[in-house]
Amino acid sequence: MVENSELRKAGLKVTLPRVKILQMLDSTEQRHMSAEDVYKALMEAGEDVGLATVYRVLTQFEAAGLVVRHNFDGGHAVFELADGGHHDHMVNVDSGEVIEFMDAEIERRQKEIVAEHGFELVDHNLVLYVRKKK
């Protein structure tokens, strides 16, 4: 469970909207949520937090390293809590479902390819766009 200390460590003042949004991101089964998804979930939970506030807080969380922003489907941003563990993503182009995966062989090969070209890997994002086989 994410705690208020996370906000303090990130240099953010503990405010009710920040706490509510952080708790929502931490407690939902849906790991990748748009600002609109967060807003709707807060409204369904009876929380009075405006959409503009949700956008502002998510941007603050991203700058503080608490969440990671992804633009999977042509600019539609989704956010996930930054848990420190690396993983890659598959996006189902028909349903929009985001599937997380980690493959040691892919990670190893990426490092090898980078080294073969005389570089060191600093960071990367791998997104596979997929569709169920028919």
Short mmCIF file of N, CA, C and O in Angstrom, two decimals, residues 10-131:
data_model
loop_
_atom_site.label_atom_id
_atom_site.label_comp_id
_atom_site.label_asym_id
_atom_site.label_seq_id
_atom_site.Cartn_x
_atom_site.Cartn_y
_atom_site.Cartn_z
N ALA A 10 8.92 12.25 -2.32
CA ALA A 10 8.96 12.80 -3.67
C ALA A 10 8.98 14.33 -3.65
O ALA A 10 9.01 14.96 -4.70
N GLY A 11 8.96 14.92 -2.45
CA GLY A 11 9.00 16.37 -2.34
C GLY A 11 7.66 17.03 -2.56
O GLY A 11 7.59 18.22 -2.84
N LEU A 12 6.57 16.26 -2.44
CA LEU A 12 5.23 16.80 -2.65
C LEU A 12 4.51 16.94 -1.31
O LEU A 12 4.60 16.07 -0.46
N LYS A 13 3.79 18.05 -1.17
CA LYS A 13 2.96 18.27 0.01
C LYS A 13 1.83 17.24 0.03
O LYS A 13 1.28 16.91 -1.01
N VAL A 14 1.51 16.74 1.19
CA VAL A 14 0.43 15.78 1.32
C VAL A 14 -0.89 16.55 1.32
O VAL A 14 -1.19 17.27 2.26
N THR A 15 -1.63 16.43 0.20
CA THR A 15 -2.95 17.05 0.09
C THR A 15 -3.97 15.95 -0.13
O THR A 15 -3.62 14.85 -0.61
N LEU A 16 -5.22 16.24 0.17
CA LEU A 16 -6.27 15.23 0.02
C LEU A 16 -6.38 14.73 -1.43
O LEU A 16 -6.42 13.51 -1.64
N PRO A 17 -6.40 15.61 -2.44
CA PRO A 17 -6.47 15.08 -3.81
C PRO A 17 -5.29 14.18 -4.17
O PRO A 17 -5.46 13.14 -4.81
N ARG A 18 -4.08 14.57 -3.76
CA ARG A 18 -2.91 13.74 -4.05
C ARG A 18 -3.03 12.38 -3.38
O ARG A 18 -2.73 11.36 -3.99
N VAL A 19 -3.44 12.38 -2.13
CA VAL A 19 -3.59 11.12 -1.40
C VAL A 19 -4.64 10.24 -2.07
O VAL A 19 -4.43 9.05 -2.30
N LYS A 20 -5.79 10.82 -2.42
CA LYS A 20 -6.88 10.06 -3.05
C LYS A 20 -6.44 9.47 -4.39
O LYS A 20 -6.72 8.31 -4.70
N ILE A 21 -5.74 10.25 -5.19
CA ILE A 21 -5.29 9.77 -6.51
C ILE A 21 -4.24 8.69 -6.35
O ILE A 21 -4.28 7.66 -7.03
N LEU A 22 -3.31 8.88 -5.43
CA LEU A 22 -2.28 7.87 -5.19
C LEU A 22 -2.90 6.57 -4.68
O LEU A 22 -2.54 5.48 -5.15
N GLN A 23 -3.85 6.68 -3.77
CA GLN A 23 -4.54 5.49 -3.27
C GLN A 23 -5.31 4.78 -4.39
O GLN A 23 -5.32 3.56 -4.47
N MET A 24 -5.94 5.55 -5.27
CA MET A 24 -6.70 4.98 -6.38
C MET A 24 -5.76 4.19 -7.29
O MET A 24 -6.06 3.06 -7.68
N LEU A 25 -4.63 4.77 -7.62
CA LEU A 25 -3.66 4.09 -8.50
C LEU A 25 -3.13 2.82 -7.84
O LEU A 25 -2.87 1.82 -8.51
N ASP A 26 -2.96 2.88 -6.53
CA ASP A 26 -2.40 1.75 -5.80
C ASP A 26 -3.40 0.62 -5.59
O ASP A 26 -3.02 -0.55 -5.56
N SER A 27 -4.68 0.96 -5.48
CA SER A 27 -5.66 -0.06 -5.11
C SER A 27 -6.42 -0.67 -6.29
O SER A 27 -7.07 -1.69 -6.13
N THR A 28 -6.32 -0.07 -7.45
CA THR A 28 -7.08 -0.57 -8.58
C THR A 28 -6.42 -1.80 -9.21
O THR A 28 -5.20 -1.93 -9.17
N GLU A 29 -7.24 -2.67 -9.77
CA GLU A 29 -6.69 -3.82 -10.48
C GLU A 29 -6.14 -3.42 -11.84
O GLU A 29 -5.28 -4.09 -12.39
N GLN A 30 -6.63 -2.32 -12.37
CA GLN A 30 -6.18 -1.81 -13.66
C GLN A 30 -4.89 -1.03 -13.46
O GLN A 30 -4.88 0.06 -12.90
N ARG A 31 -3.76 -1.60 -13.89
CA ARG A 31 -2.46 -0.98 -13.63
C ARG A 31 -2.19 0.24 -14.50
O ARG A 31 -1.39 1.11 -14.15
N HIS A 32 -2.80 0.32 -15.66
CA HIS A 32 -2.55 1.41 -16.60
C HIS A 32 -3.84 2.20 -16.76
O HIS A 32 -4.79 1.72 -17.37
N MET A 33 -3.85 3.41 -16.20
CA MET A 33 -5.06 4.22 -16.20
C MET A 33 -4.81 5.58 -16.82
O MET A 33 -3.78 6.21 -16.54
N SER A 34 -5.75 6.03 -17.63
CA SER A 34 -5.68 7.40 -18.15
C SER A 34 -6.16 8.35 -17.05
O SER A 34 -6.75 7.92 -16.06
N ALA A 35 -5.94 9.63 -17.26
CA ALA A 35 -6.44 10.62 -16.31
C ALA A 35 -7.96 10.52 -16.21
O ALA A 35 -8.53 10.61 -15.11
N GLU A 36 -8.61 10.26 -17.34
CA GLU A 36 -10.07 10.12 -17.35
C GLU A 36 -10.50 8.89 -16.56
O GLU A 36 -11.51 8.93 -15.85
N ASP A 37 -9.74 7.79 -16.68
CA ASP A 37 -10.04 6.58 -15.90
C ASP A 37 -9.95 6.86 -14.40
O ASP A 37 -10.80 6.43 -13.62
N VAL A 38 -8.90 7.58 -14.00
CA VAL A 38 -8.71 7.91 -12.58
C VAL A 38 -9.87 8.79 -12.12
O VAL A 38 -10.46 8.55 -11.05
N TYR A 39 -10.22 9.78 -12.93
CA TYR A 39 -11.31 10.68 -12.58
C TYR A 39 -12.63 9.91 -12.41
O TYR A 39 -13.34 10.10 -11.41
N LYS A 40 -12.95 9.05 -13.36
CA LYS A 40 -14.19 8.27 -13.28
C LYS A 40 -14.20 7.37 -12.04
O LYS A 40 -15.21 7.26 -11.35
N ALA A 41 -13.07 6.73 -11.75
CA ALA A 41 -12.99 5.86 -10.58
C ALA A 41 -13.19 6.66 -9.29
O ALA A 41 -13.85 6.21 -8.36
N LEU A 42 -12.61 7.86 -9.24
CA LEU A 42 -12.79 8.72 -8.07
C LEU A 42 -14.26 9.14 -7.92
O LEU A 42 -14.80 9.14 -6.82
N MET A 43 -14.90 9.48 -9.04
CA MET A 43 -16.31 9.88 -9.00
C MET A 43 -17.18 8.71 -8.52
O MET A 43 -18.07 8.90 -7.69
N GLU A 44 -16.89 7.51 -9.03
CA GLU A 44 -17.64 6.32 -8.62
C GLU A 44 -17.46 6.01 -7.14
O GLU A 44 -18.33 5.45 -6.50
N ALA A 45 -16.30 6.39 -6.60
CA ALA A 45 -16.02 6.17 -5.18
C ALA A 45 -16.55 7.31 -4.32
O ALA A 45 -16.35 7.33 -3.10
N GLY A 46 -17.21 8.29 -4.95
CA GLY A 46 -17.79 9.40 -4.20
C GLY A 46 -16.79 10.48 -3.82
O GLY A 46 -17.07 11.30 -2.94
N GLU A 47 -15.64 10.48 -4.46
CA GLU A 47 -14.62 11.49 -4.16
C GLU A 47 -14.83 12.73 -5.04
O GLU A 47 -15.12 12.61 -6.22
N ASP A 48 -14.68 13.90 -4.47
CA ASP A 48 -14.89 15.15 -5.18
C ASP A 48 -13.55 15.74 -5.61
O ASP A 48 -13.00 16.62 -4.94
N VAL A 49 -13.02 15.21 -6.71
CA VAL A 49 -11.76 15.69 -7.27
C VAL A 49 -12.00 15.99 -8.74
O VAL A 49 -12.49 15.14 -9.48
N GLY A 50 -11.70 17.20 -9.17
CA GLY A 50 -11.95 17.60 -10.55
C GLY A 50 -10.98 16.99 -11.54
O GLY A 50 -9.87 16.60 -11.19
N LEU A 51 -11.41 16.92 -12.80
CA LEU A 51 -10.58 16.35 -13.85
C LEU A 51 -9.28 17.14 -14.03
O LEU A 51 -8.21 16.56 -14.20
N ALA A 52 -9.36 18.46 -13.97
CA ALA A 52 -8.15 19.29 -14.10
C ALA A 52 -7.17 18.98 -12.97
O ALA A 52 -5.95 18.93 -13.20
N THR A 53 -7.68 18.74 -11.78
CA THR A 53 -6.83 18.38 -10.64
C THR A 53 -6.16 17.04 -10.89
O THR A 53 -4.97 16.86 -10.61
N VAL A 54 -6.91 16.08 -11.43
CA VAL A 54 -6.34 14.76 -11.72
C VAL A 54 -5.19 14.91 -12.71
O VAL A 54 -4.10 14.36 -12.50
N TYR A 55 -5.39 15.66 -13.79
CA TYR A 55 -4.32 15.88 -14.78
C TYR A 55 -3.10 16.52 -14.11
O TYR A 55 -1.96 16.09 -14.33
N ARG A 56 -3.33 17.56 -13.32
CA ARG A 56 -2.23 18.28 -12.67
C ARG A 56 -1.46 17.37 -11.72
O ARG A 56 -0.23 17.32 -11.74
N VAL A 57 -2.19 16.59 -10.90
CA VAL A 57 -1.54 15.72 -9.92
C VAL A 57 -0.77 14.60 -10.63
O VAL A 57 0.36 14.28 -10.23
N LEU A 58 -1.34 14.02 -11.68
CA LEU A 58 -0.61 12.97 -12.40
C LEU A 58 0.68 13.51 -13.02
O LEU A 58 1.71 12.83 -13.01
N THR A 59 0.63 14.73 -13.54
CA THR A 59 1.85 15.36 -14.08
C THR A 59 2.87 15.60 -12.97
O THR A 59 4.07 15.37 -13.16
N GLN A 60 2.41 16.03 -11.80
CA GLN A 60 3.31 16.21 -10.65
C GLN A 60 3.91 14.87 -10.22
O GLN A 60 5.10 14.78 -9.93
N PHE A 61 3.07 13.82 -10.19
CA PHE A 61 3.55 12.49 -9.81
C PHE A 61 4.59 12.00 -10.81
O PHE A 61 5.59 11.38 -10.42
N GLU A 62 4.36 12.26 -12.09
CA GLU A 62 5.34 11.84 -13.10
C GLU A 62 6.67 12.56 -12.89
O GLU A 62 7.73 11.94 -12.90
N ALA A 63 6.62 13.87 -12.68
CA ALA A 63 7.84 14.65 -12.47
C ALA A 63 8.58 14.19 -11.22
O ALA A 63 9.81 14.21 -11.17
N ALA A 64 7.84 13.72 -10.21
CA ALA A 64 8.43 13.26 -8.96
C ALA A 64 8.87 11.80 -9.02
O ALA A 64 9.46 11.29 -8.06
N GLY A 65 8.58 11.12 -10.12
CA GLY A 65 8.99 9.72 -10.27
C GLY A 65 8.06 8.72 -9.61
O GLY A 65 8.42 7.55 -9.45
N LEU A 66 6.86 9.16 -9.22
CA LEU A 66 5.91 8.25 -8.58
C LEU A 66 5.12 7.43 -9.60
O LEU A 66 4.66 6.33 -9.30
N VAL A 67 4.91 7.99 -10.79
CA VAL A 67 4.21 7.28 -11.85
C VAL A 67 5.01 7.37 -13.14
O VAL A 67 5.86 8.24 -13.29
N VAL A 68 4.71 6.46 -14.05
CA VAL A 68 5.32 6.45 -15.38
C VAL A 68 4.19 6.68 -16.38
O VAL A 68 3.13 6.05 -16.28
N ARG A 69 4.42 7.59 -17.30
CA ARG A 69 3.44 7.89 -18.36
C ARG A 69 3.81 7.08 -19.60
O ARG A 69 4.98 7.02 -20.00
N HIS A 70 2.81 6.47 -20.20
CA HIS A 70 2.98 5.76 -21.47
C HIS A 70 2.00 6.33 -22.48
O HIS A 70 0.87 6.68 -22.12
N ASN A 71 2.43 6.44 -23.71
CA ASN A 71 1.55 6.85 -24.81
C ASN A 71 1.45 5.70 -25.79
O ASN A 71 2.14 5.66 -26.79
N PHE A 72 0.61 4.73 -25.47
CA PHE A 72 0.55 3.50 -26.24
C PHE A 72 -0.18 3.64 -27.57
O PHE A 72 0.29 3.17 -28.57
N ASP A 73 -1.33 4.26 -27.58
CA ASP A 73 -2.14 4.24 -28.80
C ASP A 73 -2.29 5.61 -29.43
O ASP A 73 -3.35 6.20 -29.45
N GLY A 74 -1.18 6.10 -29.96
CA GLY A 74 -1.22 7.34 -30.69
C GLY A 74 -1.46 8.58 -29.85
O GLY A 74 -2.19 9.47 -30.25
N GLY A 75 -0.83 8.65 -28.70
CA GLY A 75 -0.89 9.86 -27.90
C GLY A 75 -1.82 9.81 -26.71
O GLY A 75 -1.84 10.73 -25.92
N HIS A 76 -2.63 8.76 -26.58
CA HIS A 76 -3.51 8.63 -25.42
C HIS A 76 -2.67 8.18 -24.23
O HIS A 76 -2.22 7.05 -24.19
N ALA A 77 -2.44 9.09 -23.28
CA ALA A 77 -1.54 8.80 -22.16
C ALA A 77 -2.23 7.94 -21.10
O ALA A 77 -3.38 8.18 -20.75
N VAL A 78 -1.50 6.94 -20.62
CA VAL A 78 -1.92 6.16 -19.47
C VAL A 78 -0.77 6.19 -18.47
O VAL A 78 0.39 6.37 -18.83
N PHE A 79 -1.12 6.01 -17.20
CA PHE A 79 -0.15 6.10 -16.12
C PHE A 79 -0.14 4.80 -15.33
O PHE A 79 -1.17 4.14 -15.19
N GLU A 80 1.03 4.44 -14.81
CA GLU A 80 1.14 3.32 -13.88
C GLU A 80 2.09 3.72 -12.77
O GLU A 80 3.00 4.54 -12.97
N LEU A 81 1.86 3.17 -11.59
CA LEU A 81 2.75 3.45 -10.48
C LEU A 81 4.16 2.98 -10.82
O LEU A 81 4.33 1.89 -11.37
N ALA A 82 5.14 3.78 -10.48
CA ALA A 82 6.54 3.42 -10.70
C ALA A 82 6.98 2.53 -9.54
O ALA A 82 7.21 3.00 -8.44
N ASP A 83 7.03 1.23 -9.81
CA ASP A 83 7.36 0.29 -8.73
C ASP A 83 8.83 -0.10 -8.74
O ASP A 83 9.26 -0.91 -7.94
N GLY A 84 9.60 0.47 -9.64
CA GLY A 84 11.03 0.21 -9.67
C GLY A 84 11.42 -1.01 -10.47
O GLY A 84 12.57 -1.18 -10.82
N GLY A 85 10.47 -1.88 -10.79
CA GLY A 85 10.78 -3.08 -11.55
C GLY A 85 10.59 -2.85 -13.04
O GLY A 85 9.59 -2.26 -13.46
N HIS A 86 11.54 -3.29 -13.85
CA HIS A 86 11.43 -3.11 -15.29
C HIS A 86 10.52 -4.17 -15.89
O HIS A 86 10.55 -5.33 -15.50
N HIS A 87 9.72 -3.75 -16.84
CA HIS A 87 8.91 -4.67 -17.63
C HIS A 87 8.59 -4.01 -18.96
O HIS A 87 8.75 -2.81 -19.12
N ASP A 88 8.18 -4.81 -19.90
CA ASP A 88 7.78 -4.33 -21.21
C ASP A 88 6.28 -4.51 -21.34
O ASP A 88 5.62 -5.04 -20.44
N HIS A 89 5.74 -4.06 -22.47
CA HIS A 89 4.29 -4.08 -22.64
C HIS A 89 3.88 -4.64 -23.99
O HIS A 89 4.57 -4.45 -24.99
N MET A 90 2.72 -5.29 -23.99
CA MET A 90 2.01 -5.64 -25.21
C MET A 90 0.67 -4.91 -25.13
O MET A 90 0.04 -4.90 -24.07
N VAL A 91 0.25 -4.33 -26.25
CA VAL A 91 -1.03 -3.64 -26.29
C VAL A 91 -1.90 -4.33 -27.33
O VAL A 91 -1.51 -4.45 -28.50
N ASN A 92 -3.06 -4.82 -26.88
CA ASN A 92 -4.01 -5.45 -27.79
C ASN A 92 -4.67 -4.33 -28.59
O ASN A 92 -5.38 -3.49 -28.02
N VAL A 93 -4.43 -4.29 -29.90
CA VAL A 93 -4.93 -3.19 -30.72
C VAL A 93 -6.45 -3.21 -30.87
O VAL A 93 -7.05 -2.19 -31.22
N ASP A 94 -7.07 -4.35 -30.62
CA ASP A 94 -8.53 -4.44 -30.73
C ASP A 94 -9.25 -4.00 -29.46
O ASP A 94 -10.26 -3.32 -29.51
N SER A 95 -8.69 -4.39 -28.30
CA SER A 95 -9.38 -4.10 -27.04
C SER A 95 -8.73 -2.97 -26.24
O SER A 95 -9.35 -2.43 -25.32
N GLY A 96 -7.48 -2.63 -26.54
CA GLY A 96 -6.75 -1.64 -25.76
C GLY A 96 -6.12 -2.20 -24.50
O GLY A 96 -5.43 -1.49 -23.77
N GLU A 97 -6.33 -3.50 -24.24
CA GLU A 97 -5.76 -4.13 -23.05
C GLU A 97 -4.23 -4.03 -23.09
O GLU A 97 -3.61 -4.24 -24.12
N VAL A 98 -3.64 -3.72 -21.93
CA VAL A 98 -2.19 -3.63 -21.80
C VAL A 98 -1.73 -4.83 -20.97
O VAL A 98 -2.20 -5.05 -19.86
N ILE A 99 -0.80 -5.60 -21.55
CA ILE A 99 -0.25 -6.78 -20.88
C ILE A 99 1.21 -6.52 -20.58
O ILE A 99 1.98 -6.15 -21.48
N GLU A 100 1.60 -6.67 -19.33
CA GLU A 100 3.00 -6.50 -18.94
C GLU A 100 3.72 -7.84 -19.06
O GLU A 100 3.13 -8.89 -18.78
N PHE A 101 4.98 -7.79 -19.47
CA PHE A 101 5.78 -9.00 -19.50
C PHE A 101 7.25 -8.65 -19.31
O PHE A 101 7.67 -7.51 -19.49
N MET A 102 8.00 -9.64 -18.91
CA MET A 102 9.44 -9.50 -18.74
C MET A 102 10.08 -10.75 -19.33
O MET A 102 9.63 -11.86 -19.05
N ASP A 103 11.06 -10.56 -20.20
CA ASP A 103 11.72 -11.68 -20.84
C ASP A 103 13.23 -11.46 -20.76
O ASP A 103 13.75 -10.51 -21.37
N ALA A 104 13.91 -12.31 -20.02
CA ALA A 104 15.35 -12.16 -19.81
C ALA A 104 16.13 -12.22 -21.12
O ALA A 104 17.14 -11.52 -21.29
N GLU A 105 15.69 -13.05 -22.05
CA GLU A 105 16.39 -13.18 -23.34
C GLU A 105 16.30 -11.88 -24.14
O GLU A 105 17.29 -11.45 -24.73
N ILE A 106 15.14 -11.26 -24.16
CA ILE A 106 15.00 -9.98 -24.86
C ILE A 106 15.89 -8.93 -24.21
O ILE A 106 16.59 -8.18 -24.90
N GLU A 107 15.91 -8.90 -22.89
CA GLU A 107 16.76 -7.93 -22.18
C GLU A 107 18.23 -8.16 -22.50
O GLU A 107 18.97 -7.21 -22.76
N ARG A 108 18.65 -9.42 -22.50
CA ARG A 108 20.04 -9.76 -22.80
C ARG A 108 20.41 -9.35 -24.22
O ARG A 108 21.44 -8.72 -24.45
N ARG A 109 19.55 -9.67 -25.19
CA ARG A 109 19.83 -9.35 -26.59
C ARG A 109 19.91 -7.85 -26.83
O ARG A 109 20.75 -7.38 -27.60
N GLN A 110 19.05 -7.08 -26.17
CA GLN A 110 19.09 -5.63 -26.34
C GLN A 110 20.45 -5.08 -25.90
O GLN A 110 21.03 -4.24 -26.59
N LYS A 111 20.94 -5.57 -24.78
CA LYS A 111 22.24 -5.11 -24.29
C LYS A 111 23.35 -5.51 -25.24
O LYS A 111 24.28 -4.73 -25.49
N GLU A 112 23.27 -6.72 -25.77
CA GLU A 112 24.27 -7.18 -26.74
C GLU A 112 24.27 -6.32 -28.00
O GLU A 112 25.33 -5.92 -28.49
N ILE A 113 23.09 -6.04 -28.52
CA ILE A 113 22.97 -5.24 -29.75
C ILE A 113 23.54 -3.85 -29.53
O ILE A 113 24.29 -3.32 -30.36
N VAL A 114 23.20 -3.25 -28.40
CA VAL A 114 23.71 -1.92 -28.08
C VAL A 114 25.24 -1.95 -27.99
O VAL A 114 25.93 -1.09 -28.55
N ALA A 115 25.80 -2.95 -27.30
CA ALA A 115 27.26 -3.08 -27.15
C ALA A 115 27.92 -3.29 -28.50
O ALA A 115 29.00 -2.73 -28.76
N GLU A 116 27.31 -4.10 -29.37
CA GLU A 116 27.86 -4.34 -30.71
C GLU A 116 27.99 -3.05 -31.51
O GLU A 116 28.82 -2.95 -32.41
N HIS A 117 27.17 -2.07 -31.20
CA HIS A 117 27.22 -0.79 -31.89
C HIS A 117 28.03 0.25 -31.13
O HIS A 117 28.05 1.43 -31.49
N GLY A 118 28.70 -0.18 -30.05
CA GLY A 118 29.60 0.70 -29.32
C GLY A 118 28.91 1.61 -28.31
O GLY A 118 29.44 2.67 -27.97
N PHE A 119 27.76 1.19 -27.80
CA PHE A 119 27.03 1.99 -26.84
C PHE A 119 26.77 1.19 -25.57
O PHE A 119 26.99 -0.01 -25.53
N GLU A 120 26.30 1.90 -24.55
CA GLU A 120 25.78 1.22 -23.37
C GLU A 120 24.32 1.59 -23.24
O GLU A 120 23.92 2.73 -23.54
N LEU A 121 23.50 0.66 -22.81
CA LEU A 121 22.07 0.87 -22.69
C LEU A 121 21.77 1.70 -21.45
O LEU A 121 22.18 1.33 -20.34
N VAL A 122 21.09 2.81 -21.62
CA VAL A 122 20.73 3.69 -20.52
C VAL A 122 19.30 3.39 -20.07
O VAL A 122 19.03 3.29 -18.88
N ASP A 123 18.40 3.22 -21.03
CA ASP A 123 17.01 2.94 -20.73
C ASP A 123 16.35 2.49 -22.02
O ASP A 123 16.89 2.71 -23.11
N HIS A 124 15.19 1.87 -21.89
CA HIS A 124 14.42 1.51 -23.08
C HIS A 124 12.99 1.22 -22.73
O HIS A 124 12.66 0.96 -21.57
N ASN A 125 12.16 1.29 -23.74
CA ASN A 125 10.76 0.92 -23.63
C ASN A 125 10.43 0.04 -24.84
O ASN A 125 10.66 0.45 -25.97
N LEU A 126 9.92 -1.12 -24.57
CA LEU A 126 9.50 -2.02 -25.64
C LEU A 126 8.00 -2.18 -25.55
O LEU A 126 7.47 -2.57 -24.51
N VAL A 127 7.33 -1.85 -26.64
CA VAL A 127 5.87 -2.02 -26.72
C VAL A 127 5.58 -2.82 -27.97
O VAL A 127 5.96 -2.44 -29.07
N LEU A 128 4.91 -3.95 -27.77
CA LEU A 128 4.49 -4.78 -28.89
C LEU A 128 2.99 -4.57 -29.08
O LEU A 128 2.23 -4.69 -28.11
N TYR A 129 2.58 -4.25 -30.29
CA TYR A 129 1.16 -4.09 -30.59
C TYR A 129 0.66 -5.40 -31.16
O TYR A 129 1.20 -5.90 -32.16
N VAL A 130 -0.33 -6.00 -30.51
CA VAL A 130 -0.71 -7.38 -30.81
C VAL A 130 -2.22 -7.47 -31.07
O VAL A 130 -2.98 -6.56 -30.78
N ARG A 131 -2.60 -8.61 -31.63
CA ARG A 131 -4.00 -8.94 -31.87
C ARG A 131 -4.14 -10.44 -31.65
O ARG A 131 -3.25 -11.21 -32.01
#
